[in-house]
Structure formats: structure tokens, C-alpha cells
Tab-separated table of C-alpha atoms and ligand atoms in Angstrom:
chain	number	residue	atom	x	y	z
A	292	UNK	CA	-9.633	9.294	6.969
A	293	UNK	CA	-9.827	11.324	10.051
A	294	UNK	CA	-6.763	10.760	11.582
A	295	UNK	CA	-5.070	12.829	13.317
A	296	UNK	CA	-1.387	13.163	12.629
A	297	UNK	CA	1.745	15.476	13.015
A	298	UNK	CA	3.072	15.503	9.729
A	299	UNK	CA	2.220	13.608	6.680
A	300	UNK	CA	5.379	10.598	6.453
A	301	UNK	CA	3.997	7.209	7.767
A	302	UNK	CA	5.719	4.416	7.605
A	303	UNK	CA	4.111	1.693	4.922
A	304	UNK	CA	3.867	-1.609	5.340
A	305	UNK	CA	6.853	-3.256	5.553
A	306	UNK	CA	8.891	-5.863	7.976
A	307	UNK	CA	10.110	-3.062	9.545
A	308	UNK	CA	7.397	-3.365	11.505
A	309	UNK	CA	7.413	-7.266	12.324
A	310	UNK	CA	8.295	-6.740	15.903
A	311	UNK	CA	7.783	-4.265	18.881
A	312	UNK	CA	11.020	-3.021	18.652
A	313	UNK	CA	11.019	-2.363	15.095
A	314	UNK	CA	7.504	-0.214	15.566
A	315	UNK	CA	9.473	1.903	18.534
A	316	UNK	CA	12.415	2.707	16.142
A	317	UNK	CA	9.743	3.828	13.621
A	318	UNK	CA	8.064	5.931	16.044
A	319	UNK	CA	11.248	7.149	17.567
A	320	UNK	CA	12.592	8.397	14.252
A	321	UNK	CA	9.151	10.595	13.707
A	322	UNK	CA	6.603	8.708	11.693
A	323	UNK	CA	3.054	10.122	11.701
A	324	UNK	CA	1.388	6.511	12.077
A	325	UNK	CA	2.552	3.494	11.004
A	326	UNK	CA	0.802	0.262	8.849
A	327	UNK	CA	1.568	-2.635	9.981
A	328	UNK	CA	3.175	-5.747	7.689
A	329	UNK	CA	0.417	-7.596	6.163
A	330	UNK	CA	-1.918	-10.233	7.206
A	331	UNK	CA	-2.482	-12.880	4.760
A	332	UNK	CA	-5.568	-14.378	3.539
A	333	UNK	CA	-3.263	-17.534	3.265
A	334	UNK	CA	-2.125	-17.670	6.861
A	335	UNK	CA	-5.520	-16.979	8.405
A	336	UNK	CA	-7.125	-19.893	6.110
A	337	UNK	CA	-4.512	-22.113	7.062
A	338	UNK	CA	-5.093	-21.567	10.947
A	339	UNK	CA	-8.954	-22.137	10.300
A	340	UNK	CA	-8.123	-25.046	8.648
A	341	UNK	CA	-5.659	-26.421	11.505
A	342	UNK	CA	-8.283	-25.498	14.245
A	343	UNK	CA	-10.988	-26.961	12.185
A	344	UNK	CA	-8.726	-30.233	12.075
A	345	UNK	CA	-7.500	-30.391	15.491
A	346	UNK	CA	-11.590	-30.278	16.680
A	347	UNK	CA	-12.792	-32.457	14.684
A	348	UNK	CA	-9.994	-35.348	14.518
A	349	UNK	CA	-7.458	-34.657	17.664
A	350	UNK	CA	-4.380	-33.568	18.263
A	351	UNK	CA	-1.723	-36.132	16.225
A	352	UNK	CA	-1.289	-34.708	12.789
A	353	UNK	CA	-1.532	-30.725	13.455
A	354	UNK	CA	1.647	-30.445	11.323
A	355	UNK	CA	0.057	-33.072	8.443
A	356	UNK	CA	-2.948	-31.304	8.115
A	357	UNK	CA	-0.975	-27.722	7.552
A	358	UNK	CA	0.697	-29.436	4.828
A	359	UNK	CA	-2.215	-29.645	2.484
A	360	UNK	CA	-2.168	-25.913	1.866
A	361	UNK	CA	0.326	-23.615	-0.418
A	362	UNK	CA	3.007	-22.735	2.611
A	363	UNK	CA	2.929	-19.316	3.426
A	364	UNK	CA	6.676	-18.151	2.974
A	365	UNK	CA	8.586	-15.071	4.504
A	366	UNK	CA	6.006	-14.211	6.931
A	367	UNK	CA	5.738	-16.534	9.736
A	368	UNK	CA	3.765	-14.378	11.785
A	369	UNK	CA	0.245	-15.829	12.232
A	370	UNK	CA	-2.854	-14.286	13.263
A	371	UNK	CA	-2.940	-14.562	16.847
A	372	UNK	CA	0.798	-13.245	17.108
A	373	UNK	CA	-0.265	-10.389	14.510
A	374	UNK	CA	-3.229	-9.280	16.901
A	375	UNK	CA	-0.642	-9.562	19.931
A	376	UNK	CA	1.316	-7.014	18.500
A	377	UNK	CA	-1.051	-4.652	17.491
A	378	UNK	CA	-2.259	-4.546	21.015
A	379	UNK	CA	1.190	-4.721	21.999
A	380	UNK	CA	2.176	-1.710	19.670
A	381	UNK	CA	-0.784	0.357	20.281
A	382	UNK	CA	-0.380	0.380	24.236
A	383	UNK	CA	3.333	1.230	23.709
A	384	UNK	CA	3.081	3.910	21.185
A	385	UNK	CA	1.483	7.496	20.806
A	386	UNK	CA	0.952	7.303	16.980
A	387	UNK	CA	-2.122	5.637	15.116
A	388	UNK	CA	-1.352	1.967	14.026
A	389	UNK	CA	-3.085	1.019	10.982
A	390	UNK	CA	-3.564	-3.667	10.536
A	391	UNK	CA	-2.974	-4.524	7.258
A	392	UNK	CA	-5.063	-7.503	5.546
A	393	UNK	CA	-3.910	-9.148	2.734
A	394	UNK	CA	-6.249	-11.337	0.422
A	395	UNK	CA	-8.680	-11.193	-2.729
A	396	UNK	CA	-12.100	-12.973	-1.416
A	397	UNK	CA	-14.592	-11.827	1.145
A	398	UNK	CA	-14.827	-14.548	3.178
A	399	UNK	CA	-13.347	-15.704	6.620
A	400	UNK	CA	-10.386	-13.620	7.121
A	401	UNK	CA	-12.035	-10.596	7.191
A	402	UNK	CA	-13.823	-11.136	10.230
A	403	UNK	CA	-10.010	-10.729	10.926
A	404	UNK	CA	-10.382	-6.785	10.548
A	405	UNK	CA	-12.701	-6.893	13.299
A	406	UNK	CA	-10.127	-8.361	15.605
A	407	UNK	CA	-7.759	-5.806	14.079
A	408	UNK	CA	-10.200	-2.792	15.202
A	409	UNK	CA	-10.432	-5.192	18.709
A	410	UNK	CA	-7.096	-4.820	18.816
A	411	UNK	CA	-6.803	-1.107	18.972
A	412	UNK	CA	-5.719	-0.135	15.721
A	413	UNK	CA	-7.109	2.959	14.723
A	414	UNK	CA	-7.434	2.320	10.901
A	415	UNK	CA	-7.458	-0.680	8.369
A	416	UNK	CA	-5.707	-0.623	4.985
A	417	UNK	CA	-6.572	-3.917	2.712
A	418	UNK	CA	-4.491	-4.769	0.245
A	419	UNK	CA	-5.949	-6.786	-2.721
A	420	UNK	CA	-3.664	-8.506	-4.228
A	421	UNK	CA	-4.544	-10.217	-7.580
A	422	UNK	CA	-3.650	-11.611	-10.729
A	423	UNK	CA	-6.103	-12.002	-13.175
A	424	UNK	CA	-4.317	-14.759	-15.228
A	425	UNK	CA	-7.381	-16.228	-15.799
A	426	UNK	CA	-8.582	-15.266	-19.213
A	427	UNK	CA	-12.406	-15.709	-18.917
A	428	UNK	CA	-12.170	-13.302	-16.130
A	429	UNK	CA	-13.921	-9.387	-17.247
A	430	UNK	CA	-12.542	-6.895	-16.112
A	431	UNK	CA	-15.927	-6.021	-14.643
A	432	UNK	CA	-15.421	-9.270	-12.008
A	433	UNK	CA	-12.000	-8.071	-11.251
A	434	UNK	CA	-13.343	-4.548	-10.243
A	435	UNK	CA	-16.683	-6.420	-8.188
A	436	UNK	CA	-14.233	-8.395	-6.136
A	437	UNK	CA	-12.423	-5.359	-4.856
A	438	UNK	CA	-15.999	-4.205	-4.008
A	439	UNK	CA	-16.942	-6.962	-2.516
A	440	UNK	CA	-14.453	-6.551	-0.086
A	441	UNK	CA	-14.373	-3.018	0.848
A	442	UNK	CA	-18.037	-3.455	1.690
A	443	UNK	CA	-17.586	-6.712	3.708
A	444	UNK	CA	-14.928	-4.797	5.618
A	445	UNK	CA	-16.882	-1.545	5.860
A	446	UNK	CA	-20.223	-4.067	7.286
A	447	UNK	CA	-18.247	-5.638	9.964
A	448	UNK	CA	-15.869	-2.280	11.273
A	449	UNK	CA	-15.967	1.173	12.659
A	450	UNK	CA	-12.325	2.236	11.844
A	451	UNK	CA	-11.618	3.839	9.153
A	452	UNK	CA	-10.495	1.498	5.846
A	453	UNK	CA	-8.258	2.555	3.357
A	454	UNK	CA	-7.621	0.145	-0.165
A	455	UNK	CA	-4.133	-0.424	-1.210
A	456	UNK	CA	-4.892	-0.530	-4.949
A	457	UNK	CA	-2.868	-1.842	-8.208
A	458	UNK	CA	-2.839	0.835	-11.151
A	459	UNK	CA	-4.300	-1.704	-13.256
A	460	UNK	CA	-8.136	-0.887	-14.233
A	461	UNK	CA	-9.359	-0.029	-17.151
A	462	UNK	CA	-10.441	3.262	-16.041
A	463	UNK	CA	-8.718	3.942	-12.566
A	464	UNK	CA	-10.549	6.834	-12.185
A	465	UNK	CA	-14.109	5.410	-12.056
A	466	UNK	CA	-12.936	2.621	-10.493
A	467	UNK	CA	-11.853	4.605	-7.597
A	468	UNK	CA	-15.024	6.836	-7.754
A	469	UNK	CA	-16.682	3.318	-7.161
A	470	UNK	CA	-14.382	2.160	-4.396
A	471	UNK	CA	-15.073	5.079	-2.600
A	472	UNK	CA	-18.859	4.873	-3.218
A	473	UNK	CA	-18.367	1.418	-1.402
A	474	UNK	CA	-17.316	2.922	1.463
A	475	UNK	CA	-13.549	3.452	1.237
A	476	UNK	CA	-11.884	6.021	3.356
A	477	UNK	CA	-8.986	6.257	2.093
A	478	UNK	CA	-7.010	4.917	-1.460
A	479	UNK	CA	-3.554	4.010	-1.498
A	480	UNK	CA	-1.448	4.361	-4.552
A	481	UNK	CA	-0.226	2.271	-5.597
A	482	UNK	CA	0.558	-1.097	-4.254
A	483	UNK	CA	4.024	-2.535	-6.044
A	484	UNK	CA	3.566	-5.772	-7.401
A	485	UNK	CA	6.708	-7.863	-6.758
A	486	UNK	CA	7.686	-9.090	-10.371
A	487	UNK	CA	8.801	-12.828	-11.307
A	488	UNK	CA	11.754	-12.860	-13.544
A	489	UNK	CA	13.554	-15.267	-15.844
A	490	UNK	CA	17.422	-17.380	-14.670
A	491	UNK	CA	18.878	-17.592	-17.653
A	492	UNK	CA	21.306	-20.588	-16.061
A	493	UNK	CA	18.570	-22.315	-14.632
A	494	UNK	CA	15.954	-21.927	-16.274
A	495	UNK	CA	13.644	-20.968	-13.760
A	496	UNK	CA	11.260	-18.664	-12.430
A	497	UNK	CA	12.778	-16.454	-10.007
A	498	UNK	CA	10.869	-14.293	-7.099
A	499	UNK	CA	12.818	-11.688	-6.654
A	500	UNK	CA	11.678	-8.439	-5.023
A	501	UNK	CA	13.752	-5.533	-6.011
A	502	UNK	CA	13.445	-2.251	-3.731
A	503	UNK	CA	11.745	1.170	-6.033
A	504	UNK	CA	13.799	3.861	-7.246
A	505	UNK	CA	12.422	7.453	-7.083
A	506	UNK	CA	11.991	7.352	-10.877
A	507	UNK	CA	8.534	5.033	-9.638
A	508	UNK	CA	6.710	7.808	-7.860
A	509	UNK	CA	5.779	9.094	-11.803
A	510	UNK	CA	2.725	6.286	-11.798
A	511	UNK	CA	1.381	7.427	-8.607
A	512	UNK	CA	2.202	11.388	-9.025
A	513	UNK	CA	-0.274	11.229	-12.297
A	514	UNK	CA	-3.187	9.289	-10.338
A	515	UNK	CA	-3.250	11.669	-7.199
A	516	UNK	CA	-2.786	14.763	-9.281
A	517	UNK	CA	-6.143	13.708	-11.657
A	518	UNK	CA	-8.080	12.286	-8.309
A	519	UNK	CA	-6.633	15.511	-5.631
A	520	UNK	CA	-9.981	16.902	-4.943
A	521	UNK	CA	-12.339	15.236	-6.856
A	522	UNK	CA	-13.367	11.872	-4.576
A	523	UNK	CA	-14.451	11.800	-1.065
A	524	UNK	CA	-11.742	9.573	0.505
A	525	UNK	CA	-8.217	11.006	1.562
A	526	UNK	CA	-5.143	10.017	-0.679
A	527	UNK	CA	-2.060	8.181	0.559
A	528	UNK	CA	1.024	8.088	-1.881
A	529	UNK	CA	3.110	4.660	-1.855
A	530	UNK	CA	6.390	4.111	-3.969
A	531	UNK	CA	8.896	5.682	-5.149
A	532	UNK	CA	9.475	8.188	-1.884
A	533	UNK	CA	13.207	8.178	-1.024
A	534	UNK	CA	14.219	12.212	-0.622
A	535	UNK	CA	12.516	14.924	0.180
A	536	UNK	CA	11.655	15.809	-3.389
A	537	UNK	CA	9.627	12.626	-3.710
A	538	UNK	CA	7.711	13.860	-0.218
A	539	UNK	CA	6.947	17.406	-1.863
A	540	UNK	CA	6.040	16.507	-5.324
A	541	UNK	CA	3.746	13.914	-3.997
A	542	UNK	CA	2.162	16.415	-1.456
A	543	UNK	CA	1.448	18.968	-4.385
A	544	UNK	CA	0.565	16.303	-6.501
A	545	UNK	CA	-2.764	16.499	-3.404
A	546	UNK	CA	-1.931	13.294	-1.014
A	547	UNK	CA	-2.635	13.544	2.162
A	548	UNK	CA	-0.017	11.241	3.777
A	549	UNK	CA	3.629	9.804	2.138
A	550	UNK	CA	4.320	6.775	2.677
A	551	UNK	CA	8.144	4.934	2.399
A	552	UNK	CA	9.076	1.726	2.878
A	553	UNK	CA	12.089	0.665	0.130
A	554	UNK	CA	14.066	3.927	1.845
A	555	UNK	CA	14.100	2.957	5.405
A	556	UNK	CA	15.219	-0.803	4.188
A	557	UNK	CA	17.976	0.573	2.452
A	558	UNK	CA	18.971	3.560	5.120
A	559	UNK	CA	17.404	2.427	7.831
A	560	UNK	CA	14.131	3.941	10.047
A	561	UNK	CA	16.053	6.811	11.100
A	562	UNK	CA	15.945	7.924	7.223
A	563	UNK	CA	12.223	9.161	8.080
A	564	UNK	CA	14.207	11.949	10.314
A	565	UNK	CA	15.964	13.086	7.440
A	566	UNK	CA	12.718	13.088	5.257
A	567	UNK	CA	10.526	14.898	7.908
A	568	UNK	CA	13.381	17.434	8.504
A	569	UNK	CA	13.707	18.021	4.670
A	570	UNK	CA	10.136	18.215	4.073
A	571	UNK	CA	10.133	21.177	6.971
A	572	UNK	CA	12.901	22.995	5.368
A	573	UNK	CA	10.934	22.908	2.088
A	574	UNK	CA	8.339	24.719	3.710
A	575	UNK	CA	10.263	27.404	5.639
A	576	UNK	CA	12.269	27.897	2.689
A	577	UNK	CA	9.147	28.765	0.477
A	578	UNK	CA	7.718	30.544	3.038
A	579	UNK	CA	4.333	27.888	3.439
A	580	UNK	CA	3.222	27.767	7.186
A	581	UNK	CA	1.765	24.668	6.539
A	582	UNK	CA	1.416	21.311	4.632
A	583	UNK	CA	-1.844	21.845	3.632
A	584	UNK	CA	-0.947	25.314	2.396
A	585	UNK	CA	0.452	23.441	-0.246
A	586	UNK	CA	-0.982	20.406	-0.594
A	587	UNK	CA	-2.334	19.695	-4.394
A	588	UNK	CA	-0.793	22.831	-5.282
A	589	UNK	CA	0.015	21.113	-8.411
A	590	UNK	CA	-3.085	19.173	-9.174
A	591	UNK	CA	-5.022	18.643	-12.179
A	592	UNK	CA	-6.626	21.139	-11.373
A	593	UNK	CA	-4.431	23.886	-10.653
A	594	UNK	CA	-1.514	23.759	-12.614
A	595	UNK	CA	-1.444	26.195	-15.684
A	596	UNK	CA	-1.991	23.250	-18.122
A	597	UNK	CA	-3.910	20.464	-17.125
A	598	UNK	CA	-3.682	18.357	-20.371
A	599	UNK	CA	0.071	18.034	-18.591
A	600	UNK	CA	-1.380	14.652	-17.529
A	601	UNK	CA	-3.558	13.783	-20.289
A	602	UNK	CA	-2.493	11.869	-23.676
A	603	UNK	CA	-2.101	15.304	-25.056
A	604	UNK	CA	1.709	15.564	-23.554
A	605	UNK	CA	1.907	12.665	-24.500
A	606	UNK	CA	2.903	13.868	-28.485
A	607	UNK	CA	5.335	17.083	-26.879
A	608	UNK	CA	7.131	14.647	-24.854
A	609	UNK	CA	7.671	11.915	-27.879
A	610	UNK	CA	8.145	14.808	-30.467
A	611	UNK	CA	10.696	17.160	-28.077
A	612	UNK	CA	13.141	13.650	-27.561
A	613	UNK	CA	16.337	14.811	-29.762
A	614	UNK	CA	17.532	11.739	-31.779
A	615	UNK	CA	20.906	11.723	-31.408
A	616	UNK	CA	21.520	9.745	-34.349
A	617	UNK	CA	19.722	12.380	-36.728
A	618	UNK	CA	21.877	13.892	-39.595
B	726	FMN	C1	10.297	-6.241	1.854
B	726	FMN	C2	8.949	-5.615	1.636
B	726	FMN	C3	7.843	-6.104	2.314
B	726	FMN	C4	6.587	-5.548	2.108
B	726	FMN	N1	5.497	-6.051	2.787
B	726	FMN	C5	4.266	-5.526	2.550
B	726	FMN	C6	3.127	-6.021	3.216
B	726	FMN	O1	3.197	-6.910	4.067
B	726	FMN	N2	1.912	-5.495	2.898
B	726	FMN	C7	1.777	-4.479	1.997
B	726	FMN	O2	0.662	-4.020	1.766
B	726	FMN	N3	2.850	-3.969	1.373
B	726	FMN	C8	4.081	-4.460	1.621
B	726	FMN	N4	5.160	-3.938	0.972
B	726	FMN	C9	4.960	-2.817	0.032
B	726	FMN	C10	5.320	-1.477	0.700
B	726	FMN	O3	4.430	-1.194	1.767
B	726	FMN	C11	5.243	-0.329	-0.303
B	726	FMN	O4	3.910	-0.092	-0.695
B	726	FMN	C12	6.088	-0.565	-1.545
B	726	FMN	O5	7.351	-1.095	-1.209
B	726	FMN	C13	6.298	0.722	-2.347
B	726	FMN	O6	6.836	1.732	-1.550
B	726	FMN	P1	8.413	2.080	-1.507
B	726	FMN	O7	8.804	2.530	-2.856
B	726	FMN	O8	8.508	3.168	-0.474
B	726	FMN	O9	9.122	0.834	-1.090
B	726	FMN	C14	6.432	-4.473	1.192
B	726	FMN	C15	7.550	-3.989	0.525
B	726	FMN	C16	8.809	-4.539	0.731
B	726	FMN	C17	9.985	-3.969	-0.009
């Protein structure tokens, strides 16, 4: 995205990086850059909407007229706040900060990634969050939406934008050859969808976000492996990363940055020490003098057998499982 940065670990998204402090510790333990928690369509509509009220009828029933929209839980964090600390963060810290905007329409809030760039952040990364549980919804208007917001984005900024993207298209491939075409930067892969589940005792829907396991980077690994070379836009790797084996595997896999957040929850910030340090002895150990030495070592393209991530491994892998219930 043309960024300059020391190594390739940033920190992703996260509430790790809700307050100054928590951006320092980030820093202070080595990351390249970090992104910044999200932004929410939700909270930046529901400030409009309170302004818009307060103008128009006076100042008695601010909290009453919040109250007519879906409350924004977890992240209390508005938009004036989030640009505070960005500016805040930027002026305080010698690594890039990269605002994060959270939504799935291209209207108001993206002026919002102007006041991001305002801000001083030195890259945007817009996560599109959607559910298509609407059934007369094609797959086509799914994909258009994401366009439509790259471009609005793209119109209105100067800093580079990266897309946090779901695996979930038909054909990721084109649809990140389109992206990109739109005027992405950078693609992100791949945004973890926190998944309801089910109490049994209560009978109720339960939100319930569960931190990744190492086991996720496989998803990812595939999609930058096919994509390493072949689009215009640079590659960031999300999920999965908790040990230096994640960091390498995604780096020959061809991304261009690594990015952890479930890892630094669970060991704290200062776990991006241990990663960088690992990542270095990787290198010295195999005798690479740099990252991009190795860097999509292991793509597509350059392994010995490509079809590795095609359906044809598919039949090996099912056909070399040993039943261990077989005569
Ligand atoms: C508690 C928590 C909060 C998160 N908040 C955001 C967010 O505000 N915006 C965003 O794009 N991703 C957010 N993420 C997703 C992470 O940035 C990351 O992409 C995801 O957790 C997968 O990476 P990991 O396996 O290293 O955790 C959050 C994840 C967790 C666990």
C-alpha cells in the first residue's frame, strides 16, 4: 500500500487499541503499524441522527431521540472520541496508524474516512460487514455493495484503503480482481465473523465471540497463496497468527504484512516481541537476509505442485485418511 514499515507484524484491529495507552504498549512491544478498533456505521448514524435532533427540536430529549436506533453495544467510543485518538495516537507514536470503518452502505459515514485521513492516519482499512440473510439478494448485489464502497472511499481520500473482506464470494478470486480494479490498495484476509450459537438451557441465541486457534490461518493461507502475485494491491493476512509458524507460513504463502489480534488478548501485547523475535530467528536460521527474500516462496505459483490448492488435493487428502475402523 506503500507503507513503509520495519517488519511485517501489525497489530489488527482489536480493543487493544481503544485507548492511548493501549496503542503505546502496542508500539512499545514492536508492531510495524497498528489498525485501529473499528468505527461503526451504527454509531456514526446515530450521532447524525442526535445532532440532526438536537437542531431541529432543542436540547430536552437528546437521550429519547438515541433510543429510536438499534444500541450500539461494546464499543462506546463515538466518532468524535475515535478521531481524538487517532490524532492523539498519531502525534504520540512513530508507526503508521491505520482508522478502521465499519459498515455495509455508502452513505454518510464515509465522509467519516475523510476525517480519518484529517486525522493523520496514514491508511484506511474498511471492513464490510454483511449478512446476506435476505434471500432475494444475488450474489451479484452483494459483490456491487462492496464496490460501491471502496469507490466512495477511494472518491473522497488520498490514503491508501485496504478492504477487510469475508471469504464468502462465489468466486473470491474475481471478486478481488474487481475490488482492486475499484481502487483497493490493499485486501485483508479474512475478516472473522463472530458466530451466534444455540443455549441449550435457555433457549436462546447467544453472541458469543470465541478467540481463533492457529488451525484458522488454513482459509486465509489458500487465498494469499492463489492471489501472491497476481493482483495489484498488497496482501495482509488476518486470523489464525499465534506463533511464529503462523507468521512464516503466511509470509511464504506471499502477504505482505501479519496481522494478530486473538494472541495478544490471550498473552498480552508484549506477545508481538516474541513473534517478531521468532520470525527473525527464522530467517537467520535459514540463512534469508530478508523478508521479502522469502516472501511467497510458497505461492501458487512456485511450489512444485500447484494443484496443492486446487480441488485436485482435494481426492489425495480424502483418499490418504486411514480408517481406523477398516478390517
Ligand atoms: C475482541 C475483538 C474485537 C475485534 N474488533 C474488531 C474491530 O473493531 N474491527 C475489525 O475490523 N476487526 C475486529 N476484530 C477482528 C480482528 O481484527 C481480527 O481480524 C480477527 O480477530 C482474526 O485475527 P486473530 O485470529 O489474530 O484474532 C476483533 C476481534 C476480537 C477478538
Amino acid at each position: 500500500m506503500g507503507l513503509q514499515l520495519k517488519h511485517p507484524l501489525v497489530a489488527s484491529a482489536s480493543p487493544l487499541s481503544q485507548d492511548l495507552d493501549g496503542i503505546k504498549r502496542l508500539e512499545d512491544a514492536g508492531a510495524a503499524a497498528v489498525v485501529m478498533f473499528s468505527l461503526f456505521e451504527e454509531q456514526i448514524r446515530q450521532e447524525n441522527a442526535a445532532f440532526d435532533y438536537l437542531t431541529a427540536v432543542g436540547t430536552e430529549s437528546f437521550s429519547e431521540s438515541l433510543s429510536y436506533f438499534p444500541e450500539v453495544e461494546a464499543r462506546e467510543t463515538g466518532p468524535e472520541p475515535y478521531l481524538e485518538l487517532i490524532r492523539k495516537a498519531t502525534e504520540a507514536t512513530d508507526i503508521p496508524i491505520i482508522g478502521s470503518l465499519n459498515g455495509i452502505t455508502d452513505e454518510g459515514w464515509i465522509d467519516y474516512a475523510t476525517r480519518i485521513e484529517q486525522a493523520g492516519a496514514k491508511a484506511v482499512e474498511l471492513n464490510v460487514y454483511y449478512i446476506p440473510a435476505d434471500l432475494d439478494v444475488s450474489g451479484r448485489e452483494v459483490e456491487q455493495l462492496y464496490l460501491d464502497v471502496i469507490r466512495a472511499v477511494k472518491a473522497a481520500i488520498t490514503i491508501p484503503v485496504a478492504m477487510k473482506l469475508s471469504p464468502f464470494f462465489s468466486a473470491f478470486g474475481e471478486m478481488a480482481v474487481r475490488l482492486v480494479g475499484a481502487g483497493a490498495d490493499g485486501l485483508v484476509l479474512f475478516n472473522r465473523f463472530y458466530q451466534p450459537d444455540f443455549d441449550l438451557d435457555k433457549l436462546e441465541v447467544v453472541p458469543d465471540l470465541n478467540l481463533s486457534d492457529p488451525n484458522e490461518i488454513r482459509l486465509p493461507l489458500r487465498w494469499i497463496a492463489i492471489l501472491c502475485n497476481r493482483i495489484r494491491a498488497s496482501l495482509a493476512a488476518t486470523t489464525g497468527v499465534h506463533s511464529t509458524d503462523e507468521v512464516v507460513k503466511y509470509l511464504l504463502a506471499g502477504a505482505d504484512v501479519v496481522m494478530t489480534t486473538s494472541a495478544l488478548l490471550r498473552n498480552g501485547p508484549d506477545h508481538l516481541t516474541t513473534l517478531i523475535d521468532g520470525l527473525s530467528g527464522w530467517l537467520e536460521q535459514r540463512n534469508y537476509r530478508s523478508v521479502a527474500q522469502m516472501k511467497g516462496a510458497m505461492s501458487q505459483r512456485h511450489v512444485a505442485d500447484p494443484s496443492a490448492f486446487e480441488r485436485a488435493n482435494y481426492i489425495k487428502v480424502l483418499q490418504s485418511y486411514r480408517n481406523p475402523y477398516a478390517a
